[in-house]
Amino acid sequence: TIDVTMDMRRTRMTTAKKSSVLTVTFDRPAFAEVRIPVTARVRKDLVIAPGSADFSGVEEGEGASRTLKLRYAGRGNWTIKQIEVSSPHLVARVEETRRAEVRRLGILSKFHEVQYDLVVELKPSAPAGLLRETIVLVSDDKQTPRIPVLVEATVESEFSFSPMAGGVVSLGSLVPGMAKRVSVVVKGREDFRIDRIEAGSSSGIFRTKLSTSKRRVHVVPLTVTAPQGLTEIRETFTLAIDGRDEPLTFTVYGRIA
């Protein structure tokens, strides 16, 4: 994912469109450059506040709702015809809150103002992790009917593992025949007890010992003895949690020197 920020502040009094080219350079497996055209437009007749739907820190299985205010200045019969939502974890709807003629002193002495509430709902089915989607509002404008709205969510899991990078707990560098101990920290939102831990294979190279107490943070010790003849170890463990139907899983990985 590439995040691009474009400064549109100087376009207000000149042009409503700005274009640029983003160059992405790759060095592996072979040197290459990819040019990506980027175009941004400023709608001087349309304001959305806040500019995106932010679902930071939502707990897994809870769901949440955010409301954005949309204000249009122009035609009296301007309307939003439909909403395009591609993510199965999002629901969106619009509610018209105002439609009136506005009179002001100045160059634009009379115009119509139309206001909508955009309600975006994050479903409880949203998985843990990051979610980034775009909702598109489709209006009856002939020139620019499509209005994109960014939706970002950080769904926090009921349980988390550390240290973890890229979804894997690292065992580091291993030496054949030598035992190495790694501690895996399992955190929950509430106190819990681990009933059992099982390895995906029956290799017998891992040893562990579980605490029988109920607590919010468990430290699971893993002792691994790397065998001869392998260059790496990858194993998936399953944790059975007392009172929870679905088990937890985590993967460990290490390279054998």
mmCIF file of C-alpha atoms in Angstrom:
data_model
loop_
_atom_site.group_PDB
_atom_site.id
_atom_site.type_symbol
_atom_site.label_atom_id
_atom_site.label_comp_id
_atom_site.label_asym_id
_atom_site.label_seq_id
_atom_site.Cartn_x
_atom_site.Cartn_y
_atom_site.Cartn_z
ATOM 1 C CA THR A 1 0.000 0.000 0.000
ATOM 2 C CA ILE A 2 1.265 3.445 -0.937
ATOM 3 C CA ASP A 3 -0.145 6.500 0.871
ATOM 4 C CA VAL A 4 0.061 9.706 -1.163
ATOM 5 C CA THR A 5 -0.520 13.177 0.296
ATOM 6 C CA MET A 6 -1.023 16.062 -2.115
ATOM 7 C CA ASP A 7 -0.984 19.708 -1.021
ATOM 8 C CA MET A 8 -4.117 21.310 -2.513
ATOM 9 C CA ARG A 9 -4.054 24.558 -0.543
ATOM 10 C CA ARG A 10 -2.838 26.729 -3.435
ATOM 11 C CA THR A 11 -5.555 25.519 -5.801
ATOM 12 C CA ARG A 12 -8.369 27.434 -4.126
ATOM 13 C CA MET A 13 -8.033 30.617 -6.134
ATOM 14 C CA THR A 14 -6.550 29.176 -9.341
ATOM 15 C CA THR A 15 -7.541 25.722 -10.517
ATOM 16 C CA ALA A 16 -9.639 22.967 -8.950
ATOM 17 C CA LYS A 17 -7.431 20.184 -10.330
ATOM 18 C CA LYS A 18 -3.841 19.149 -9.705
ATOM 19 C CA SER A 19 -1.937 16.329 -11.381
ATOM 20 C CA SER A 20 1.393 14.685 -10.667
ATOM 21 C CA VAL A 21 3.321 11.501 -11.412
ATOM 22 C CA LEU A 22 4.530 9.145 -8.702
ATOM 23 C CA THR A 23 7.648 7.127 -9.561
ATOM 24 C CA VAL A 24 8.159 3.825 -7.733
ATOM 25 C CA THR A 25 11.620 2.247 -8.007
ATOM 26 C CA PHE A 26 12.285 -1.472 -7.475
ATOM 27 C CA ASP A 27 15.777 -2.893 -6.950
ATOM 28 C CA ARG A 28 14.851 -6.599 -6.713
ATOM 29 C CA PRO A 29 14.722 -9.043 -8.401
ATOM 30 C CA ALA A 30 15.670 -6.607 -11.173
ATOM 31 C CA PHE A 31 15.859 -2.824 -11.325
ATOM 32 C CA ALA A 32 12.626 -1.257 -12.596
ATOM 33 C CA GLU A 33 10.650 1.967 -12.398
ATOM 34 C CA VAL A 34 6.870 2.289 -12.472
ATOM 35 C CA ARG A 35 5.221 5.655 -13.088
ATOM 36 C CA ILE A 36 1.777 6.141 -11.537
ATOM 37 C CA PRO A 37 -0.300 9.185 -12.575
ATOM 38 C CA VAL A 38 -2.008 10.892 -9.621
ATOM 39 C CA THR A 39 -4.863 13.382 -10.019
ATOM 40 C CA ALA A 40 -6.717 15.259 -7.284
ATOM 41 C CA ARG A 41 -9.707 17.577 -7.554
ATOM 42 C CA VAL A 42 -11.026 20.270 -5.226
ATOM 43 C CA ARG A 43 -14.791 20.555 -4.885
ATOM 44 C CA LYS A 44 -15.426 24.173 -3.910
ATOM 45 C CA ASP A 45 -19.161 23.506 -3.734
ATOM 46 C CA LEU A 46 -18.906 20.487 -1.415
ATOM 47 C CA VAL A 47 -17.617 20.021 2.126
ATOM 48 C CA ILE A 48 -17.469 16.767 4.151
ATOM 49 C CA ALA A 49 -16.603 16.981 7.822
ATOM 50 C CA PRO A 50 -14.690 15.129 9.044
ATOM 51 C CA GLY A 51 -12.998 14.241 5.776
ATOM 52 C CA SER A 52 -12.993 10.492 6.453
ATOM 53 C CA ALA A 53 -14.619 7.868 8.667
ATOM 54 C CA ASP A 54 -12.098 6.887 11.332
ATOM 55 C CA PHE A 55 -12.721 3.695 13.346
ATOM 56 C CA SER A 56 -9.545 3.618 15.433
ATOM 57 C CA GLY A 57 -9.451 1.297 18.422
ATOM 58 C CA VAL A 58 -12.648 -0.671 17.792
ATOM 59 C CA GLU A 59 -12.762 -3.968 19.670
ATOM 60 C CA GLU A 60 -13.239 -7.115 17.602
ATOM 61 C CA GLY A 61 -16.864 -8.261 17.522
ATOM 62 C CA GLU A 62 -18.249 -4.938 18.790
ATOM 63 C CA GLY A 63 -18.903 -2.909 15.638
ATOM 64 C CA ALA A 64 -19.192 0.891 15.597
ATOM 65 C CA SER A 65 -20.847 3.812 13.814
ATOM 66 C CA ARG A 66 -19.540 7.167 12.559
ATOM 67 C CA THR A 67 -21.484 10.145 11.179
ATOM 68 C CA LEU A 68 -20.030 12.582 8.627
ATOM 69 C CA LYS A 69 -21.641 15.906 7.739
ATOM 70 C CA LEU A 70 -21.948 16.712 4.030
ATOM 71 C CA ARG A 71 -22.816 20.235 2.855
ATOM 72 C CA TYR A 72 -23.398 21.236 -0.773
ATOM 73 C CA ALA A 73 -23.861 24.782 -2.121
ATOM 74 C CA GLY A 74 -25.351 25.164 -5.602
ATOM 75 C CA ARG A 75 -28.441 23.723 -7.275
ATOM 76 C CA GLY A 76 -31.619 23.479 -5.262
ATOM 77 C CA ASN A 77 -32.457 20.003 -6.615
ATOM 78 C CA TRP A 78 -28.979 18.482 -6.089
ATOM 79 C CA THR A 79 -29.260 15.015 -4.614
ATOM 80 C CA ILE A 80 -27.331 11.848 -3.765
ATOM 81 C CA LYS A 81 -28.799 8.990 -5.779
ATOM 82 C CA GLN A 82 -26.921 5.981 -4.424
ATOM 83 C CA ILE A 83 -24.001 4.710 -2.333
ATOM 84 C CA GLU A 84 -21.403 2.196 -3.486
ATOM 85 C CA VAL A 85 -19.878 0.032 -0.733
ATOM 86 C CA SER A 86 -17.525 -2.768 -1.757
ATOM 87 C CA SER A 87 -16.546 -4.096 1.675
ATOM 88 C CA PRO A 88 -18.801 -6.746 3.282
ATOM 89 C CA HIS A 89 -17.844 -5.320 6.688
ATOM 90 C CA LEU A 90 -19.300 -1.844 6.046
ATOM 91 C CA VAL A 91 -22.812 -0.415 5.745
ATOM 92 C CA ALA A 92 -23.544 3.179 4.749
ATOM 93 C CA ARG A 93 -26.617 5.360 4.343
ATOM 94 C CA VAL A 94 -27.385 9.045 3.847
ATOM 95 C CA GLU A 95 -30.063 11.117 5.576
ATOM 96 C CA GLU A 96 -31.034 14.512 4.206
ATOM 97 C CA THR A 97 -31.071 17.111 6.986
ATOM 98 C CA ARG A 98 -31.482 20.453 5.179
ATOM 99 C CA ARG A 99 -32.504 21.895 1.809
ATOM 100 C CA ALA A 100 -32.954 25.665 1.700
ATOM 101 C CA GLU A 101 -32.244 28.841 -0.233
ATOM 102 C CA VAL A 102 -29.500 30.974 1.288
ATOM 103 C CA ARG A 103 -29.045 34.711 0.714
ATOM 104 C CA ARG A 104 -25.745 36.432 1.457
ATOM 105 C CA LEU A 105 -24.018 39.675 0.601
ATOM 106 C CA GLY A 106 -21.241 39.445 -1.948
ATOM 107 C CA ILE A 107 -20.664 38.028 -5.405
ATOM 108 C CA LEU A 108 -22.801 34.932 -4.798
ATOM 109 C CA SER A 109 -25.830 36.596 -3.258
ATOM 110 C CA LYS A 110 -28.212 33.638 -3.545
ATOM 111 C CA PHE A 111 -27.678 29.874 -3.690
ATOM 112 C CA HIS A 112 -29.215 26.678 -2.413
ATOM 113 C CA GLU A 113 -27.724 24.701 0.442
ATOM 114 C CA VAL A 114 -28.232 20.944 0.760
ATOM 115 C CA GLN A 115 -27.031 18.981 3.781
ATOM 116 C CA TYR A 116 -26.775 15.237 4.393
ATOM 117 C CA ASP A 117 -25.637 13.029 7.228
ATOM 118 C CA LEU A 118 -23.505 10.146 5.999
ATOM 119 C CA VAL A 119 -23.759 7.310 8.510
ATOM 120 C CA VAL A 120 -21.078 4.621 8.169
ATOM 121 C CA GLU A 121 -21.345 1.439 10.231
ATOM 122 C CA LEU A 122 -18.540 -1.036 10.851
ATOM 123 C CA LYS A 123 -20.074 -4.490 11.274
ATOM 124 C CA PRO A 124 -19.188 -6.754 14.220
ATOM 125 C CA SER A 125 -17.966 -9.253 11.597
ATOM 126 C CA ALA A 126 -14.939 -7.060 10.758
ATOM 127 C CA PRO A 127 -11.771 -9.100 11.403
ATOM 128 C CA ALA A 128 -8.978 -7.942 13.675
ATOM 129 C CA GLY A 129 -6.357 -5.771 11.997
ATOM 130 C CA LEU A 130 -6.355 -2.814 9.626
ATOM 131 C CA LEU A 131 -9.165 -2.046 7.207
ATOM 132 C CA ARG A 132 -8.954 0.646 4.528
ATOM 133 C CA GLU A 133 -11.814 1.095 2.082
ATOM 134 C CA THR A 134 -13.451 3.796 -0.041
ATOM 135 C CA ILE A 135 -17.179 4.476 -0.066
ATOM 136 C CA VAL A 136 -18.465 6.275 -3.160
ATOM 137 C CA LEU A 137 -21.446 8.621 -3.045
ATOM 138 C CA VAL A 138 -23.087 9.029 -6.452
ATOM 139 C CA SER A 139 -24.868 12.347 -7.016
ATOM 140 C CA ASP A 140 -26.873 13.672 -9.963
ATOM 141 C CA ASP A 141 -24.016 15.949 -11.071
ATOM 142 C CA LYS A 142 -23.267 15.462 -14.765
ATOM 143 C CA GLN A 143 -19.602 16.460 -14.623
ATOM 144 C CA THR A 144 -18.441 15.040 -11.258
ATOM 145 C CA PRO A 145 -21.086 12.651 -9.934
ATOM 146 C CA ARG A 146 -18.806 10.421 -7.854
ATOM 147 C CA ILE A 147 -17.721 11.510 -4.363
ATOM 148 C CA PRO A 148 -15.153 9.170 -2.710
ATOM 149 C CA VAL A 149 -15.064 8.940 1.092
ATOM 150 C CA LEU A 150 -12.174 7.191 2.843
ATOM 151 C CA VAL A 151 -12.936 4.687 5.628
ATOM 152 C CA GLU A 152 -10.140 3.496 7.918
ATOM 153 C CA ALA A 153 -10.480 1.083 10.821
ATOM 154 C CA THR A 154 -8.190 -0.501 13.385
ATOM 155 C CA VAL A 155 -9.985 -3.511 14.852
ATOM 156 C CA GLU A 156 -8.325 -4.707 18.041
ATOM 157 C CA SER A 157 -8.377 -8.418 18.718
ATOM 158 C CA GLU A 158 -9.639 -9.830 22.004
ATOM 159 C CA PHE A 159 -6.244 -11.530 22.296
ATOM 160 C CA SER A 160 -2.794 -10.507 21.100
ATOM 161 C CA PHE A 161 0.617 -12.177 20.867
ATOM 162 C CA SER A 162 4.072 -10.649 21.305
ATOM 163 C CA PRO A 163 6.775 -10.388 20.224
ATOM 164 C CA MET A 164 5.312 -10.739 16.748
ATOM 165 C CA ALA A 165 6.375 -9.341 13.389
ATOM 166 C CA GLY A 166 4.510 -10.040 10.176
ATOM 167 C CA GLY A 167 2.181 -12.412 12.002
ATOM 168 C CA VAL A 168 5.050 -14.654 13.144
ATOM 169 C CA VAL A 169 6.877 -15.066 16.476
ATOM 170 C CA SER A 170 10.608 -15.186 15.733
ATOM 171 C CA LEU A 171 12.814 -17.916 17.186
ATOM 172 C CA GLY A 172 15.895 -16.156 15.887
ATOM 173 C CA SER A 173 18.951 -18.126 14.845
ATOM 174 C CA LEU A 174 19.089 -21.752 16.038
ATOM 175 C CA VAL A 175 21.999 -24.189 16.389
ATOM 176 C CA PRO A 176 21.404 -27.919 15.764
ATOM 177 C CA GLY A 177 21.308 -29.924 18.975
ATOM 178 C CA MET A 178 21.218 -26.868 21.250
ATOM 179 C CA ALA A 179 18.103 -25.869 23.205
ATOM 180 C CA LYS A 180 16.806 -22.307 23.043
ATOM 181 C CA ARG A 181 14.014 -20.758 25.079
ATOM 182 C CA VAL A 182 11.606 -18.134 23.750
ATOM 183 C CA SER A 183 8.789 -16.520 25.731
ATOM 184 C CA VAL A 184 5.478 -15.821 23.958
ATOM 185 C CA VAL A 185 3.276 -13.258 25.718
ATOM 186 C CA VAL A 186 -0.493 -13.714 25.303
ATOM 187 C CA LYS A 187 -2.644 -10.747 26.365
ATOM 188 C CA GLY A 188 -6.425 -10.627 26.710
ATOM 189 C CA ARG A 189 -8.920 -7.875 27.433
ATOM 190 C CA GLU A 190 -10.047 -9.817 30.514
ATOM 191 C CA ASP A 191 -8.638 -12.546 32.753
ATOM 192 C CA PHE A 192 -8.505 -15.938 31.029
ATOM 193 C CA ARG A 193 -7.023 -19.396 31.500
ATOM 194 C CA ILE A 194 -5.165 -21.480 28.897
ATOM 195 C CA ASP A 195 -6.403 -25.074 29.053
ATOM 196 C CA ARG A 196 -3.850 -26.614 26.694
ATOM 197 C CA ILE A 197 -1.369 -25.919 23.915
ATOM 198 C CA GLU A 198 -0.839 -28.171 20.902
ATOM 199 C CA ALA A 199 1.735 -28.103 18.115
ATOM 200 C CA GLY A 200 0.636 -28.625 14.544
ATOM 201 C CA SER A 201 3.172 -31.404 13.982
ATOM 202 C CA SER A 202 4.429 -34.302 16.077
ATOM 203 C CA SER A 203 8.130 -33.536 15.642
ATOM 204 C CA GLY A 204 8.692 -33.303 19.405
ATOM 205 C CA ILE A 205 11.279 -30.524 19.137
ATOM 206 C CA PHE A 206 9.269 -28.126 21.328
ATOM 207 C CA ARG A 207 8.661 -28.248 25.094
ATOM 208 C CA THR A 208 6.462 -25.918 27.120
ATOM 209 C CA LYS A 209 4.759 -25.516 30.490
ATOM 210 C CA LEU A 210 1.448 -23.733 31.080
ATOM 211 C CA SER A 211 0.176 -21.858 34.093
ATOM 212 C CA THR A 212 -3.151 -23.062 35.501
ATOM 213 C CA SER A 213 -4.104 -19.646 36.880
ATOM 214 C CA LYS A 214 -6.550 -17.183 35.365
ATOM 215 C CA ARG A 215 -4.943 -13.899 34.441
ATOM 216 C CA ARG A 216 -4.971 -11.149 31.812
ATOM 217 C CA VAL A 217 -1.374 -11.734 30.651
ATOM 218 C CA HIS A 218 0.192 -15.174 30.205
ATOM 219 C CA VAL A 219 3.842 -15.837 29.418
ATOM 220 C CA VAL A 220 4.127 -19.110 27.501
ATOM 221 C CA PRO A 221 7.707 -20.500 27.573
ATOM 222 C CA LEU A 222 8.757 -22.415 24.468
ATOM 223 C CA THR A 223 11.972 -24.433 24.464
ATOM 224 C CA VAL A 224 13.063 -25.583 21.026
ATOM 225 C CA THR A 225 15.906 -27.940 20.138
ATOM 226 C CA ALA A 226 16.781 -27.676 16.471
ATOM 227 C CA PRO A 227 17.364 -31.041 14.785
ATOM 228 C CA GLN A 228 20.108 -31.909 12.334
ATOM 229 C CA GLY A 229 19.446 -31.747 8.611
ATOM 230 C CA LEU A 230 17.024 -28.777 8.545
ATOM 231 C CA THR A 231 17.646 -25.171 7.518
ATOM 232 C CA GLU A 232 14.550 -23.649 9.133
ATOM 233 C CA ILE A 233 11.682 -24.382 11.522
ATOM 234 C CA ARG A 234 8.100 -23.195 11.131
ATOM 235 C CA GLU A 235 5.435 -24.446 13.535
ATOM 236 C CA THR A 236 1.858 -23.407 14.271
ATOM 237 C CA PHE A 237 0.533 -23.744 17.816
ATOM 238 C CA THR A 238 -3.085 -23.905 18.954
ATOM 239 C CA LEU A 239 -4.205 -22.586 22.341
ATOM 240 C CA ALA A 240 -7.462 -23.780 23.875
ATOM 241 C CA ILE A 241 -8.965 -21.041 26.077
ATOM 242 C CA ASP A 242 -11.289 -21.907 28.949
ATOM 243 C CA GLY A 243 -14.866 -20.875 28.060
ATOM 244 C CA ARG A 244 -14.021 -19.957 24.443
ATOM 245 C CA ASP A 245 -15.209 -22.120 21.548
ATOM 246 C CA GLU A 246 -12.678 -20.907 18.978
ATOM 247 C CA PRO A 247 -9.005 -21.690 19.735
ATOM 248 C CA LEU A 248 -6.174 -19.205 19.278
ATOM 249 C CA THR A 249 -3.281 -19.878 16.927
ATOM 250 C CA PHE A 250 0.178 -18.429 16.482
ATOM 251 C CA THR A 251 3.153 -19.373 14.305
ATOM 252 C CA VAL A 252 6.839 -19.453 15.220
ATOM 253 C CA TYR A 253 9.736 -19.363 12.792
ATOM 254 C CA GLY A 254 13.511 -19.716 13.097
ATOM 255 C CA ARG A 255 16.514 -20.313 10.868
ATOM 256 C CA ILE A 256 19.014 -23.036 11.671
ATOM 257 C CA ALA A 257 22.640 -21.976 11.326
#
